[in-house]
Short mmCIF file of C-alpha atoms in Angstrom, two decimals:
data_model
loop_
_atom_site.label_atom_id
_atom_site.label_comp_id
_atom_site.label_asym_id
_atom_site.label_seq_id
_atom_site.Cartn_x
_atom_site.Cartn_y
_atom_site.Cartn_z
CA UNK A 12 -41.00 12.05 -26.59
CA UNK A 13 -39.81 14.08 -29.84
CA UNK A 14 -36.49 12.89 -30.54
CA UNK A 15 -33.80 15.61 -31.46
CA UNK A 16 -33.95 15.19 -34.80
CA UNK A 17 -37.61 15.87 -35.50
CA UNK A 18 -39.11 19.28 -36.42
CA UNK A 19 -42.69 20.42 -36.49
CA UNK A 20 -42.39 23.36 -39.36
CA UNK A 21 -45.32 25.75 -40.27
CA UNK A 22 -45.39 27.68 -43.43
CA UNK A 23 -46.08 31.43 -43.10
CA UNK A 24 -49.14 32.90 -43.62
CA UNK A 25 -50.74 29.56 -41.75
CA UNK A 26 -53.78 30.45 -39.33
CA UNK A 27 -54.45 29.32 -36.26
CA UNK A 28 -57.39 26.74 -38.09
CA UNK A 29 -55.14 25.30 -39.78
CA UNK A 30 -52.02 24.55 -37.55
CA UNK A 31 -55.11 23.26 -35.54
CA UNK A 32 -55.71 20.90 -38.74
CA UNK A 33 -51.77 19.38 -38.43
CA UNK A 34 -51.46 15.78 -38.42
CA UNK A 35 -48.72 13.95 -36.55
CA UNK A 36 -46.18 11.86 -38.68
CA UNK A 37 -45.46 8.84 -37.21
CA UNK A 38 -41.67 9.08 -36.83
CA UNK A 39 -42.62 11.15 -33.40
CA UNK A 40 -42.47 8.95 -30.71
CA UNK A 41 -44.75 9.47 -27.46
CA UNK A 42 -43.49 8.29 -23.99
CA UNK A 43 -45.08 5.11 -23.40
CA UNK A 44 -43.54 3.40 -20.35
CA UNK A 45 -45.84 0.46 -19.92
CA UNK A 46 -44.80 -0.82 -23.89
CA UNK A 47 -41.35 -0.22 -23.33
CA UNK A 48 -39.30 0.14 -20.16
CA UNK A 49 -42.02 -1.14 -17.69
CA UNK A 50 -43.37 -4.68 -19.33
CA UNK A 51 -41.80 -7.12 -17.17
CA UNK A 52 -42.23 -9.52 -20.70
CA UNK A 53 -39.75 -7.75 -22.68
CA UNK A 54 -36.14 -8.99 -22.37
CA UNK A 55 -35.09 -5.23 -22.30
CA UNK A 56 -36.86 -4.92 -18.81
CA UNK A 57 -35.02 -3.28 -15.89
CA UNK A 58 -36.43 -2.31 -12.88
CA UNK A 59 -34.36 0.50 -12.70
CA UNK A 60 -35.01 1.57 -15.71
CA UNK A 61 -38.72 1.78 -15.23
CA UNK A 62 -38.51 3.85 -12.29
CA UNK A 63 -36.64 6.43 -14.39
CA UNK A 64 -39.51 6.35 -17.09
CA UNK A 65 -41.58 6.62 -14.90
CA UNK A 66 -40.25 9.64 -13.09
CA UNK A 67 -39.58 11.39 -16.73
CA UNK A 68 -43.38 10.58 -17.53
CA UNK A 69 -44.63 12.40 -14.92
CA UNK A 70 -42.57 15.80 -16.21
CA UNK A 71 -45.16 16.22 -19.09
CA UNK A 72 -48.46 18.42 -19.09
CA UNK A 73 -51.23 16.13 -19.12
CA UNK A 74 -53.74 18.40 -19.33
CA UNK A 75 -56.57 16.93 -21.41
CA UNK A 76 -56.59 15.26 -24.69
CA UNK A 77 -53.84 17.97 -25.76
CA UNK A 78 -51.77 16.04 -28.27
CA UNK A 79 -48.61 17.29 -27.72
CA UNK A 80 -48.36 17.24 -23.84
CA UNK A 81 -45.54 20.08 -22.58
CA UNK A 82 -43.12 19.90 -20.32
CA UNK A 83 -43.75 20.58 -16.67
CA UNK A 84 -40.92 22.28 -15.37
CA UNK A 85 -42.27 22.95 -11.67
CA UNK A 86 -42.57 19.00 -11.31
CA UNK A 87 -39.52 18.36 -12.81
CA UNK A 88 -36.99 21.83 -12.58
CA UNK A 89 -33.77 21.49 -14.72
CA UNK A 90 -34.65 18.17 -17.02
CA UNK A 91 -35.42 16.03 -13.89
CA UNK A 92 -38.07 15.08 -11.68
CA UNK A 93 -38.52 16.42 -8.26
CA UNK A 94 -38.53 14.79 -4.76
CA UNK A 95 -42.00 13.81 -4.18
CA UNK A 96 -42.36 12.78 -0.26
CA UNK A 97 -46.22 11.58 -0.85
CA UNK A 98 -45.79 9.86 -4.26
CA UNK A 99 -44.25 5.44 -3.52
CA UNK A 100 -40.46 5.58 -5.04
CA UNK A 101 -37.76 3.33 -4.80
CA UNK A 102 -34.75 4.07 -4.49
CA UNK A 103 -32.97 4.40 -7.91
CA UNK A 104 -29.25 4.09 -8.85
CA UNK A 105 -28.52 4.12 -12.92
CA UNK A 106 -24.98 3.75 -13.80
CA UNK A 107 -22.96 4.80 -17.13
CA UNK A 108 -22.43 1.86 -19.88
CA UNK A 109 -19.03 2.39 -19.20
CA UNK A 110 -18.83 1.54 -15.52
CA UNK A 111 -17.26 -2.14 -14.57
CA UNK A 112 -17.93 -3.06 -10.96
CA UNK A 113 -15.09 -5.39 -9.91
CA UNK A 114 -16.59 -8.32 -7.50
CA UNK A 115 -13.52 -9.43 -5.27
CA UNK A 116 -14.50 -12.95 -5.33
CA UNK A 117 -13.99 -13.41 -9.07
CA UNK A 118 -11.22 -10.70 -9.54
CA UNK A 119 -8.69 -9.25 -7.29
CA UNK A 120 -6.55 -6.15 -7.74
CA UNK A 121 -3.82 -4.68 -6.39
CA UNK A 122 -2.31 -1.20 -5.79
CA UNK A 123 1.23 -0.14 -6.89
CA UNK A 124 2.49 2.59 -3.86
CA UNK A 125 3.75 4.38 -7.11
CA UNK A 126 3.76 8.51 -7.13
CA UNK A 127 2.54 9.49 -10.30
CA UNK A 128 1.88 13.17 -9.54
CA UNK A 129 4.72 14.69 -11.75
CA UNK A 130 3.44 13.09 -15.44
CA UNK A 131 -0.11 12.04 -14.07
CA UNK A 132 -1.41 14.21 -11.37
CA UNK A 133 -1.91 13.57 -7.76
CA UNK A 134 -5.18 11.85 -8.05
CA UNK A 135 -3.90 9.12 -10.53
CA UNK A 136 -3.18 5.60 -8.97
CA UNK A 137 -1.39 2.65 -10.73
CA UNK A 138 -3.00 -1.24 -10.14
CA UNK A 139 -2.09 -4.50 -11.29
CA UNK A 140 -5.27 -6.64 -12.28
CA UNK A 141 -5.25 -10.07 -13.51
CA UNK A 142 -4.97 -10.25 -17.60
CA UNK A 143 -6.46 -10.23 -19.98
CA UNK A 144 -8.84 -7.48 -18.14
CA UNK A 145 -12.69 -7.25 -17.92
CA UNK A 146 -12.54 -3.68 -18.55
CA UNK A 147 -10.90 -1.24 -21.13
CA UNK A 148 -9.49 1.99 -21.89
CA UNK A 149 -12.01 4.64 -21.03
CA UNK A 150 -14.32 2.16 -18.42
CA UNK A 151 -14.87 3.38 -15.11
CA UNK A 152 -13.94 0.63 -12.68
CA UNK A 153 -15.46 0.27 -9.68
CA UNK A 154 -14.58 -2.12 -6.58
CA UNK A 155 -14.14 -1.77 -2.46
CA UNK A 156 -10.93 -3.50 -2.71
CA UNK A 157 -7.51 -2.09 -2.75
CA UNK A 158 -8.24 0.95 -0.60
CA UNK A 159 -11.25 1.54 -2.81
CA UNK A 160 -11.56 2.01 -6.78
CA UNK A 161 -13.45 4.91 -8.25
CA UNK A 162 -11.02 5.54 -11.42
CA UNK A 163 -11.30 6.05 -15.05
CA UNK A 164 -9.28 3.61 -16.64
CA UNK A 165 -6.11 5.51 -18.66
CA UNK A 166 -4.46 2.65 -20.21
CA UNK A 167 -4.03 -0.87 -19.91
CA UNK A 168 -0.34 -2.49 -20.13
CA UNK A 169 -0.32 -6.44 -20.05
CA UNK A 170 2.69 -8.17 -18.63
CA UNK A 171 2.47 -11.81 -18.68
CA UNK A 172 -1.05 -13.09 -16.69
CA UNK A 173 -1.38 -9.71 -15.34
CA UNK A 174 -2.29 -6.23 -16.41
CA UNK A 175 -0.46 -2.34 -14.82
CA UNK A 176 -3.63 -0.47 -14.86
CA UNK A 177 -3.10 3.90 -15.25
CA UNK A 178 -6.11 5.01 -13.32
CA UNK A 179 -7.72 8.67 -12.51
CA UNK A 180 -10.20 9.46 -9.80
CA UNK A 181 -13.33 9.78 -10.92
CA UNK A 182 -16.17 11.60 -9.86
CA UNK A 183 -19.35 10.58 -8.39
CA UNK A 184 -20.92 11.63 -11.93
CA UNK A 185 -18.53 9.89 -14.13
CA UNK A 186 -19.74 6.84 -12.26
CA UNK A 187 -24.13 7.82 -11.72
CA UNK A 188 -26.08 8.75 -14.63
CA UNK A 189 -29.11 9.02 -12.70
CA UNK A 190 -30.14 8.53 -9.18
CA UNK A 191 -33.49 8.82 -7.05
CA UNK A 192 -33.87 8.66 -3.22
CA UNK A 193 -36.43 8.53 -0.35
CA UNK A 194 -34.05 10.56 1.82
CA UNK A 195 -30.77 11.93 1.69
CA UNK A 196 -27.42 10.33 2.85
CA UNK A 197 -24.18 11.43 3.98
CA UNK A 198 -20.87 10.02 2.09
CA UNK A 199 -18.58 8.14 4.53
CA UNK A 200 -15.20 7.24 3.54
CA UNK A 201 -13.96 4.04 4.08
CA UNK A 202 -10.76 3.51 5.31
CA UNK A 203 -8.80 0.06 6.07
CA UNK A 204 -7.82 1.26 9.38
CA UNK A 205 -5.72 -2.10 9.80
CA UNK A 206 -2.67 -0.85 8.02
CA UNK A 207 -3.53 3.32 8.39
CA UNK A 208 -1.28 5.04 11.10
CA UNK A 209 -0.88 8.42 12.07
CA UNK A 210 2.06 10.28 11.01
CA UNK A 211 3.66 11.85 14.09
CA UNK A 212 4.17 15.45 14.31
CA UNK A 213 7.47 16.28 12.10
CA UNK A 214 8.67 18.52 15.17
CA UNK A 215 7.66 16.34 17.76
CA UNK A 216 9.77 13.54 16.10
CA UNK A 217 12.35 15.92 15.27
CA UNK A 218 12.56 16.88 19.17
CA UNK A 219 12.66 13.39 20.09
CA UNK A 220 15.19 12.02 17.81
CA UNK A 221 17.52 15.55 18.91
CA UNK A 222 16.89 14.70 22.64
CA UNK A 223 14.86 17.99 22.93
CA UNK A 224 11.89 16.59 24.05
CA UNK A 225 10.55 17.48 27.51
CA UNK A 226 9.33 14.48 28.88
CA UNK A 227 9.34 13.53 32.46
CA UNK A 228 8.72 9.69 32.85
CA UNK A 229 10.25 8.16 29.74
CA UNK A 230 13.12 7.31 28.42
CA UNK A 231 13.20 7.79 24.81
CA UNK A 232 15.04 5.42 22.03
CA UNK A 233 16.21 6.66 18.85
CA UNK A 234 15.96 3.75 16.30
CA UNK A 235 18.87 4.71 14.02
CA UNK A 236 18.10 4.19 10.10
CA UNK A 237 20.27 1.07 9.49
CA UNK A 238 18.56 -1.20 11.92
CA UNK A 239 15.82 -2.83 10.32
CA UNK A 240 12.31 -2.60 11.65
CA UNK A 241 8.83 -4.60 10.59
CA UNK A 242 5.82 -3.97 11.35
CA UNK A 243 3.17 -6.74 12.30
CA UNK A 244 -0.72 -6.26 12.18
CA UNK A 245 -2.00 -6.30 15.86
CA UNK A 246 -5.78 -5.84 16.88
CA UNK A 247 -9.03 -3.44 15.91
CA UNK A 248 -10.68 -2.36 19.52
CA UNK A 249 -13.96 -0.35 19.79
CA UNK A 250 -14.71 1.26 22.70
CA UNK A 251 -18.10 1.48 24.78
CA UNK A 252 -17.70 5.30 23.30
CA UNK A 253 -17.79 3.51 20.01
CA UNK A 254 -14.36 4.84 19.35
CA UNK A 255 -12.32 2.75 17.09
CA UNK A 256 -8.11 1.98 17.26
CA UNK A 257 -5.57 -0.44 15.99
CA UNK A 258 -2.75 -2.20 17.59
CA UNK A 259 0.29 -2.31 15.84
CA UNK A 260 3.54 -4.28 16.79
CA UNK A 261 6.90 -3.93 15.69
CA UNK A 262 9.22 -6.14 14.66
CA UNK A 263 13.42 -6.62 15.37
CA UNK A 264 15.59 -9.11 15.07
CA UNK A 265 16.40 -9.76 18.63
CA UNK A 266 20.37 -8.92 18.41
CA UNK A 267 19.33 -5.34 17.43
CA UNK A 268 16.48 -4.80 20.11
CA UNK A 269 18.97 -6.09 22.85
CA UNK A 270 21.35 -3.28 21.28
CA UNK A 271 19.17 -0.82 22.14
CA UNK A 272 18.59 -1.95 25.62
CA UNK A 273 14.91 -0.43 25.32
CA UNK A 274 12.33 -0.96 28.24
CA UNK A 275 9.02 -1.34 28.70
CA UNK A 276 7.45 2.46 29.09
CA UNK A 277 10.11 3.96 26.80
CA UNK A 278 9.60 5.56 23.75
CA UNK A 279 10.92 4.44 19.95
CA UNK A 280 11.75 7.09 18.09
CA UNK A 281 12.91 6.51 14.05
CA UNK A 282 12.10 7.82 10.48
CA UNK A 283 12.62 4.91 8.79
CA UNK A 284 9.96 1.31 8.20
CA UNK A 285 10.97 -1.72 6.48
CA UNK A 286 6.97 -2.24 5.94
CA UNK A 287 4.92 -5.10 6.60
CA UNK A 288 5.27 -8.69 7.37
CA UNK A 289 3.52 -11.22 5.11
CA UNK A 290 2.61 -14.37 4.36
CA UNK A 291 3.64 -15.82 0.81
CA UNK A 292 0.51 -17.31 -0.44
CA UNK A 293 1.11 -17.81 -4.01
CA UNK A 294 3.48 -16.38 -7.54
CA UNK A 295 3.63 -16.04 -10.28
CA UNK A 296 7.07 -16.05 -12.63
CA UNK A 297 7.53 -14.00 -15.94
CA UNK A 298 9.94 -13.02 -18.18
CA UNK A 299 10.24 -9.43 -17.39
CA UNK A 300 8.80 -9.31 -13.63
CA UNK A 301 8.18 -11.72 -11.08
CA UNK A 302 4.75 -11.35 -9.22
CA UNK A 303 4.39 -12.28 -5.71
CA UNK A 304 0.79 -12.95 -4.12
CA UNK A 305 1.10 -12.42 0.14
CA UNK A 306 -1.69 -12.07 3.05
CA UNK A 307 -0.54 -9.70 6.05
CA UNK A 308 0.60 -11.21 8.81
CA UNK A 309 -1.13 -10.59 12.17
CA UNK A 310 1.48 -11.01 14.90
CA UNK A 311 -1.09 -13.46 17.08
CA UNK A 312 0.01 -16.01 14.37
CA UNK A 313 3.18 -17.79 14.97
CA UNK A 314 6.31 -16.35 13.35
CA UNK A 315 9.22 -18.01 11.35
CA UNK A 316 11.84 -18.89 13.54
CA UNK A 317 14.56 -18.46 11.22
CA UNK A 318 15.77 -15.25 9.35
CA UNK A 319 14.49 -14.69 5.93
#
Protein backbone atom coordinates (compact mmCIF):
# COMPACT_ATOMS: atom_id res chain seq x y z
CA UNK A 1 0.00 0.00 0.00
CA UNK A 2 1.63 3.47 -1.19
CA UNK A 3 1.45 5.63 1.69
CA UNK A 4 0.29 9.33 1.04
CA UNK A 5 3.37 10.71 1.00
CA UNK A 6 5.05 8.77 -1.77
CA UNK A 7 5.16 9.80 -5.47
CA UNK A 8 6.11 7.81 -8.52
CA UNK A 9 7.41 10.89 -10.93
CA UNK A 10 8.39 10.40 -14.67
CA UNK A 11 10.43 12.88 -16.51
CA UNK A 12 9.05 14.02 -19.88
CA UNK A 13 10.08 12.80 -22.93
CA UNK A 14 10.26 9.10 -21.05
CA UNK A 15 8.96 6.14 -23.38
CA UNK A 16 6.97 3.55 -22.62
CA UNK A 17 10.55 1.13 -22.46
CA UNK A 18 11.70 2.91 -20.11
CA UNK A 19 8.92 3.65 -17.47
CA UNK A 20 8.78 -0.20 -18.11
CA UNK A 21 12.60 -0.15 -16.84
CA UNK A 22 11.45 1.79 -13.26
CA UNK A 23 12.62 0.27 -10.19
CA UNK A 24 10.68 0.41 -6.94
CA UNK A 25 12.34 2.31 -3.94
CA UNK A 26 11.91 0.62 -0.98
CA UNK A 27 10.11 3.26 1.12
CA UNK A 28 6.76 1.84 -0.81
CA UNK A 29 5.20 -0.47 1.26
CA UNK A 30 3.04 -3.49 -0.24
CA UNK A 31 0.03 -4.90 1.74
CA UNK A 32 1.24 -7.87 3.38
CA UNK A 33 -1.32 -9.13 5.91
CA UNK A 34 0.20 -12.41 6.93
CA UNK A 35 3.70 -10.28 8.25
CA UNK A 36 1.75 -7.80 9.86
CA UNK A 37 -1.84 -7.76 11.07
CA UNK A 38 -2.52 -11.57 10.67
CA UNK A 39 0.65 -13.41 12.56
CA UNK A 40 -0.89 -14.55 15.63
CA UNK A 41 3.16 -14.23 16.99
CA UNK A 42 3.33 -10.60 16.89
CA UNK A 43 2.20 -8.77 20.05
CA UNK A 44 0.39 -6.25 17.68
CA UNK A 45 -2.07 -9.13 16.67
CA UNK A 46 -5.84 -8.49 16.70
CA UNK A 47 -8.27 -10.55 15.33
CA UNK A 48 -10.18 -7.81 14.34
CA UNK A 49 -7.74 -6.24 12.85
CA UNK A 50 -6.88 -9.04 10.50
CA UNK A 51 -10.24 -9.38 9.23
CA UNK A 52 -10.04 -5.74 8.10
CA UNK A 53 -6.65 -6.47 6.23
CA UNK A 54 -7.88 -8.93 4.96
CA UNK A 55 -11.00 -7.43 3.49
CA UNK A 56 -8.75 -4.27 2.19
CA UNK A 57 -6.39 -6.98 0.51
CA UNK A 58 -8.84 -8.32 -1.47
CA UNK A 59 -9.70 -4.55 -3.07
CA UNK A 60 -6.43 -4.76 -5.18
CA UNK A 61 -6.03 -6.06 -8.90
CA UNK A 62 -4.17 -9.13 -8.73
CA UNK A 63 -3.90 -9.74 -12.06
CA UNK A 64 -0.55 -11.42 -12.74
CA UNK A 65 2.88 -10.58 -11.69
CA UNK A 66 1.82 -6.77 -12.31
CA UNK A 67 3.92 -4.94 -9.74
CA UNK A 68 1.85 -2.35 -8.81
CA UNK A 69 -1.56 -4.16 -8.30
CA UNK A 70 -4.69 -1.41 -8.78
CA UNK A 71 -7.45 -0.90 -7.01
CA UNK A 72 -10.60 -2.87 -7.63
CA UNK A 73 -13.35 -0.67 -7.19
CA UNK A 74 -16.28 -3.19 -8.23
CA UNK A 75 -15.06 -5.49 -5.22
CA UNK A 76 -14.65 -2.86 -3.01
CA UNK A 77 -17.01 0.51 -4.26
CA UNK A 78 -16.22 3.74 -2.25
CA UNK A 79 -12.73 2.66 -0.31
CA UNK A 80 -14.37 -0.49 1.20
CA UNK A 81 -14.97 -3.96 0.56
CA UNK A 82 -18.22 -5.36 -0.49
CA UNK A 83 -20.64 -7.93 1.10
CA UNK A 84 -19.53 -11.18 -0.14
CA UNK A 85 -22.39 -13.91 0.80
CA UNK A 86 -20.05 -16.96 -0.59
CA UNK A 87 -16.66 -15.75 0.75
CA UNK A 88 -16.26 -17.15 5.27
CA UNK A 89 -16.38 -13.60 7.28
CA UNK A 90 -16.75 -12.88 10.71
CA UNK A 91 -18.38 -10.51 11.94
CA UNK A 92 -16.21 -7.35 12.45
CA UNK A 93 -16.64 -4.36 14.83
CA UNK A 94 -13.42 -1.77 14.91
CA UNK A 95 -13.81 1.03 17.24
CA UNK A 96 -12.06 4.66 17.32
CA UNK A 97 -8.83 5.02 19.75
CA UNK A 98 -10.84 7.37 21.42
CA UNK A 99 -13.77 5.25 22.52
CA UNK A 100 -13.83 4.11 26.48
CA UNK A 101 -16.36 1.37 27.11
CA UNK A 102 -17.45 1.75 30.75
CA UNK A 103 -17.92 -1.95 32.40
CA UNK A 104 -20.55 -1.41 35.30
CA UNK A 105 -18.88 -3.78 37.52
CA UNK A 106 -15.68 -1.75 37.88
CA UNK A 107 -17.26 1.79 37.33
CA UNK A 108 -20.63 3.16 37.87
CA UNK A 109 -22.15 6.42 36.63
CA UNK A 110 -24.83 8.39 37.19
CA UNK A 111 -27.14 10.85 35.36
CA UNK A 112 -27.86 14.45 36.52
CA UNK A 113 -31.91 15.15 35.35
CA UNK A 114 -30.22 18.54 34.40
CA UNK A 115 -31.70 20.55 31.10
CA UNK A 116 -28.88 21.74 29.33
CA UNK A 117 -30.62 22.66 26.06
CA UNK A 118 -30.30 26.55 26.35
CA UNK A 119 -26.09 26.72 26.56
CA UNK A 120 -25.60 22.98 25.40
CA UNK A 121 -28.23 21.73 23.12
CA UNK A 122 -30.92 19.24 23.64
CA UNK A 123 -28.86 16.22 23.03
CA UNK A 124 -26.22 17.07 25.77
CA UNK A 125 -26.55 15.10 29.15
CA UNK A 126 -24.62 15.85 32.42
CA UNK A 127 -23.14 12.53 34.62
CA UNK A 128 -21.30 12.19 37.67
CA UNK A 129 -18.53 9.38 37.40
CA UNK A 130 -16.24 8.37 40.05
CA UNK A 131 -12.77 10.55 40.03
CA UNK A 132 -10.19 10.69 38.92
CA UNK A 133 -11.89 9.38 35.46
CA UNK A 134 -10.77 6.62 33.01
CA UNK A 135 -11.57 8.76 30.18
CA UNK A 136 -10.82 12.42 28.99
CA UNK A 137 -11.85 15.36 27.19
CA UNK A 138 -12.63 14.40 23.65
CA UNK A 139 -13.14 10.23 24.47
CA UNK A 140 -16.23 8.76 23.44
CA UNK A 141 -17.66 6.87 26.39
CA UNK A 142 -19.56 4.10 26.03
CA UNK A 143 -21.68 2.01 28.72
CA UNK A 144 -25.50 0.42 29.05
CA UNK A 145 -25.83 2.01 32.32
CA UNK A 146 -27.54 5.16 33.23
CA UNK A 147 -30.22 5.01 30.54
CA UNK A 148 -27.44 4.26 28.10
CA UNK A 149 -24.09 6.26 27.20
CA UNK A 150 -23.19 7.05 23.64
CA UNK A 151 -21.57 10.69 24.32
CA UNK A 152 -18.53 12.57 23.44
CA UNK A 153 -17.02 13.65 26.46
CA UNK A 154 -17.13 17.85 26.66
CA UNK A 155 -15.37 18.44 29.80
CA UNK A 156 -14.50 16.91 32.89
CA UNK A 157 -15.08 18.88 36.37
CA UNK A 158 -13.73 16.95 39.54
CA UNK A 159 -15.42 17.55 42.83
CA UNK A 160 -13.98 15.67 45.61
CA UNK A 161 -13.95 11.53 44.70
CA UNK A 162 -16.21 12.24 41.92
CA UNK A 163 -16.21 13.80 38.50
CA UNK A 164 -19.65 16.19 36.62
CA UNK A 165 -19.14 14.84 33.23
CA UNK A 166 -20.56 17.52 30.02
CA UNK A 167 -21.53 14.92 27.51
CA UNK A 168 -22.96 15.11 23.69
CA UNK A 169 -24.67 12.35 21.81
CA UNK A 170 -22.69 10.82 19.60
CA UNK A 171 -23.23 9.13 16.54
CA UNK A 172 -22.96 5.62 15.58
CA UNK A 173 -19.74 6.79 13.51
CA UNK A 174 -18.08 8.78 16.14
CA UNK A 175 -18.15 5.49 18.02
CA UNK A 176 -17.38 2.55 14.67
CA UNK A 177 -14.50 3.07 12.51
CA UNK A 178 -15.16 0.05 10.66
CA UNK A 179 -17.63 -2.70 10.73
CA UNK A 180 -18.35 -6.03 8.67
CA UNK A 181 -21.45 -8.32 8.91
CA UNK A 182 -22.93 -11.66 7.72
CA UNK A 183 -26.40 -10.08 7.70
CA UNK A 184 -27.97 -7.00 8.54
CA UNK A 185 -29.60 -5.96 11.91
CA UNK A 186 -32.15 -3.67 13.06
CA UNK A 187 -31.22 -1.02 16.00
CA UNK A 188 -33.47 -1.53 19.07
CA UNK A 189 -33.52 0.97 21.72
CA UNK A 190 -33.28 0.04 25.06
CA UNK A 191 -35.31 1.46 27.49
CA UNK A 192 -35.43 0.82 31.47
CA UNK A 193 -39.06 0.43 31.38
CA UNK A 194 -38.98 0.11 35.35
CA UNK A 195 -39.01 3.79 36.02
CA UNK A 196 -40.51 5.00 32.20
CA UNK A 197 -44.28 6.07 32.39
CA UNK A 198 -46.47 7.50 30.02
CA UNK A 199 -47.30 11.03 30.19
CA UNK A 200 -51.10 11.38 30.15
CA UNK A 201 -52.77 13.37 27.60
CA UNK A 202 -52.37 17.24 28.71
CA UNK A 203 -56.24 17.63 27.89
CA UNK A 204 -57.32 14.55 29.25
CA UNK A 205 -55.65 15.55 32.60
CA UNK A 206 -56.73 18.97 32.17
CA UNK A 207 -60.50 17.62 31.85
CA UNK A 208 -60.07 15.54 34.78
CA UNK A 209 -58.54 17.84 37.19
CA UNK A 210 -61.60 20.65 35.85
CA UNK A 211 -64.27 17.91 36.46
CA UNK A 212 -64.97 17.89 32.65
CA UNK A 213 -64.35 14.53 32.09
CA UNK A 214 -67.16 12.26 30.87
CA UNK A 215 -66.81 9.24 32.66
CA UNK A 216 -69.55 6.98 33.72
CA UNK A 217 -68.27 4.49 36.45
CA UNK A 218 -65.60 6.43 38.33
CA UNK A 219 -65.21 8.74 40.60
CA UNK A 220 -62.30 10.85 39.97
CA UNK A 221 -59.73 12.43 42.72
CA UNK A 222 -57.87 15.47 42.17
CA UNK A 223 -54.55 15.18 44.13
CA UNK A 224 -53.99 18.88 44.90
CA UNK A 225 -50.15 20.05 44.54
CA UNK A 226 -49.29 20.41 48.27
CA UNK A 227 -49.94 16.87 49.27
CA UNK A 228 -46.99 14.92 48.80
CA UNK A 229 -46.93 11.85 46.64
CA UNK A 230 -44.04 8.93 46.08
CA UNK A 231 -43.82 6.69 43.84
CA UNK A 232 -42.69 2.98 44.56
CA UNK A 233 -41.34 0.48 41.85
CA UNK A 234 -44.02 -2.31 41.43
CA UNK A 235 -43.69 -5.31 38.89
CA UNK A 236 -42.54 -6.00 34.96
CA UNK A 237 -45.44 -8.48 33.41
CA UNK A 238 -45.20 -10.00 29.87
CA UNK A 239 -48.01 -11.23 28.39
CA UNK A 240 -48.64 -14.60 26.36
CA UNK A 241 -48.89 -11.73 23.43
CA UNK A 242 -45.39 -11.00 24.52
CA UNK A 243 -46.55 -7.57 25.46
CA UNK A 244 -44.59 -5.97 28.15
CA UNK A 245 -45.99 -3.41 31.29
CA UNK A 246 -44.95 -2.11 34.62
CA UNK A 247 -46.72 -1.74 37.84
CA UNK A 248 -46.28 1.26 39.61
CA UNK A 249 -47.57 2.16 43.19
CA UNK A 250 -47.96 5.30 44.82
CA UNK A 251 -47.12 6.42 47.88
CA UNK A 252 -49.08 8.83 50.82
CA UNK A 253 -48.71 9.34 54.08
CA UNK A 254 -51.84 7.81 55.38
CA UNK A 255 -53.39 11.17 57.06
CA UNK A 256 -53.46 12.64 53.49
CA UNK A 257 -54.92 9.51 51.58
CA UNK A 258 -57.72 9.29 54.32
CA UNK A 259 -58.24 13.15 53.37
CA UNK A 260 -59.08 12.33 50.18
CA UNK A 261 -61.45 9.61 51.03
CA UNK A 262 -60.41 7.86 47.59
CA UNK A 263 -61.79 4.28 46.72
CA UNK A 264 -60.84 1.49 45.10
CA UNK A 265 -61.97 2.01 41.16
CA UNK A 266 -61.52 5.78 41.35
CA UNK A 267 -59.28 7.73 39.51
CA UNK A 268 -56.10 10.05 40.88
CA UNK A 269 -55.75 12.87 39.10
CA UNK A 270 -52.49 15.45 39.92
CA UNK A 271 -49.60 17.31 38.09
CA UNK A 272 -47.29 17.13 40.59
CA UNK A 273 -44.52 13.78 41.83
CA UNK A 274 -42.32 13.92 44.70
CA UNK A 275 -40.22 11.08 42.70
CA UNK A 276 -39.01 7.90 43.81
CA UNK A 277 -38.51 6.03 46.95
CA UNK A 278 -35.02 4.70 47.75
CA UNK A 279 -32.91 2.92 49.66
CA UNK A 280 -29.70 4.75 51.14
CA UNK A 281 -26.96 2.42 50.36
CA UNK A 282 -23.93 4.40 50.81
CA UNK A 283 -22.27 8.58 50.79
CA UNK A 284 -20.10 10.23 50.37
CA UNK A 285 -19.32 13.88 52.24
CA UNK A 286 -17.39 16.86 50.60
CA UNK A 287 -16.69 20.19 51.06
CA UNK A 288 -18.77 21.74 48.44
CA UNK A 289 -21.52 18.87 47.80
CA UNK A 290 -22.62 15.97 49.57
CA UNK A 291 -23.10 12.75 47.39
CA UNK A 292 -25.66 10.27 48.21
CA UNK A 293 -25.47 6.57 46.74
CA UNK A 294 -29.43 4.90 46.86
CA UNK A 295 -31.05 1.60 45.15
CA UNK A 296 -34.90 2.05 44.20
CA UNK A 297 -37.14 0.75 46.31
CA UNK A 298 -39.62 -1.89 45.07
CA UNK A 299 -42.76 -1.60 47.18
CA UNK A 300 -42.82 -5.72 47.79
CA UNK A 301 -39.97 -4.79 50.26
CA UNK A 302 -41.00 -3.68 53.62
CA UNK A 303 -41.26 0.07 54.19
CA UNK A 304 -40.00 2.37 57.09
CA UNK A 305 -42.52 2.72 59.53
CA UNK A 306 -41.66 6.04 60.61
CA UNK A 307 -41.66 9.40 58.61
CA UNK A 308 -38.45 10.48 57.12
Amino acid sequence: MVGAEDRLSIKAGQTAPELGRLVFDSQFQILDCDDTHCNEELSSYNADVCEHCRGVESCFQQDGDVLCPGWNEAVCPGGLPAHNESAPQKNVVQLRDNVKAIDPAVTTLYACPVSLEDDYGDSAALFIAPYPTSFQDSDVIVSGQAGGVMHIVESIAPVGPYAFVLGNAANIEDVVAYSSFKEEVDPVAMDDETTEEDIPDPVLLSDAINGDLPIQASNVTVVNNDVPVYKCVGNAYISSSEDEWVSTFLVFKAADFNNLASDEGDILAGTESNGWLETVTGGNAGDQFSFVKTDLMRCGEELPDENR
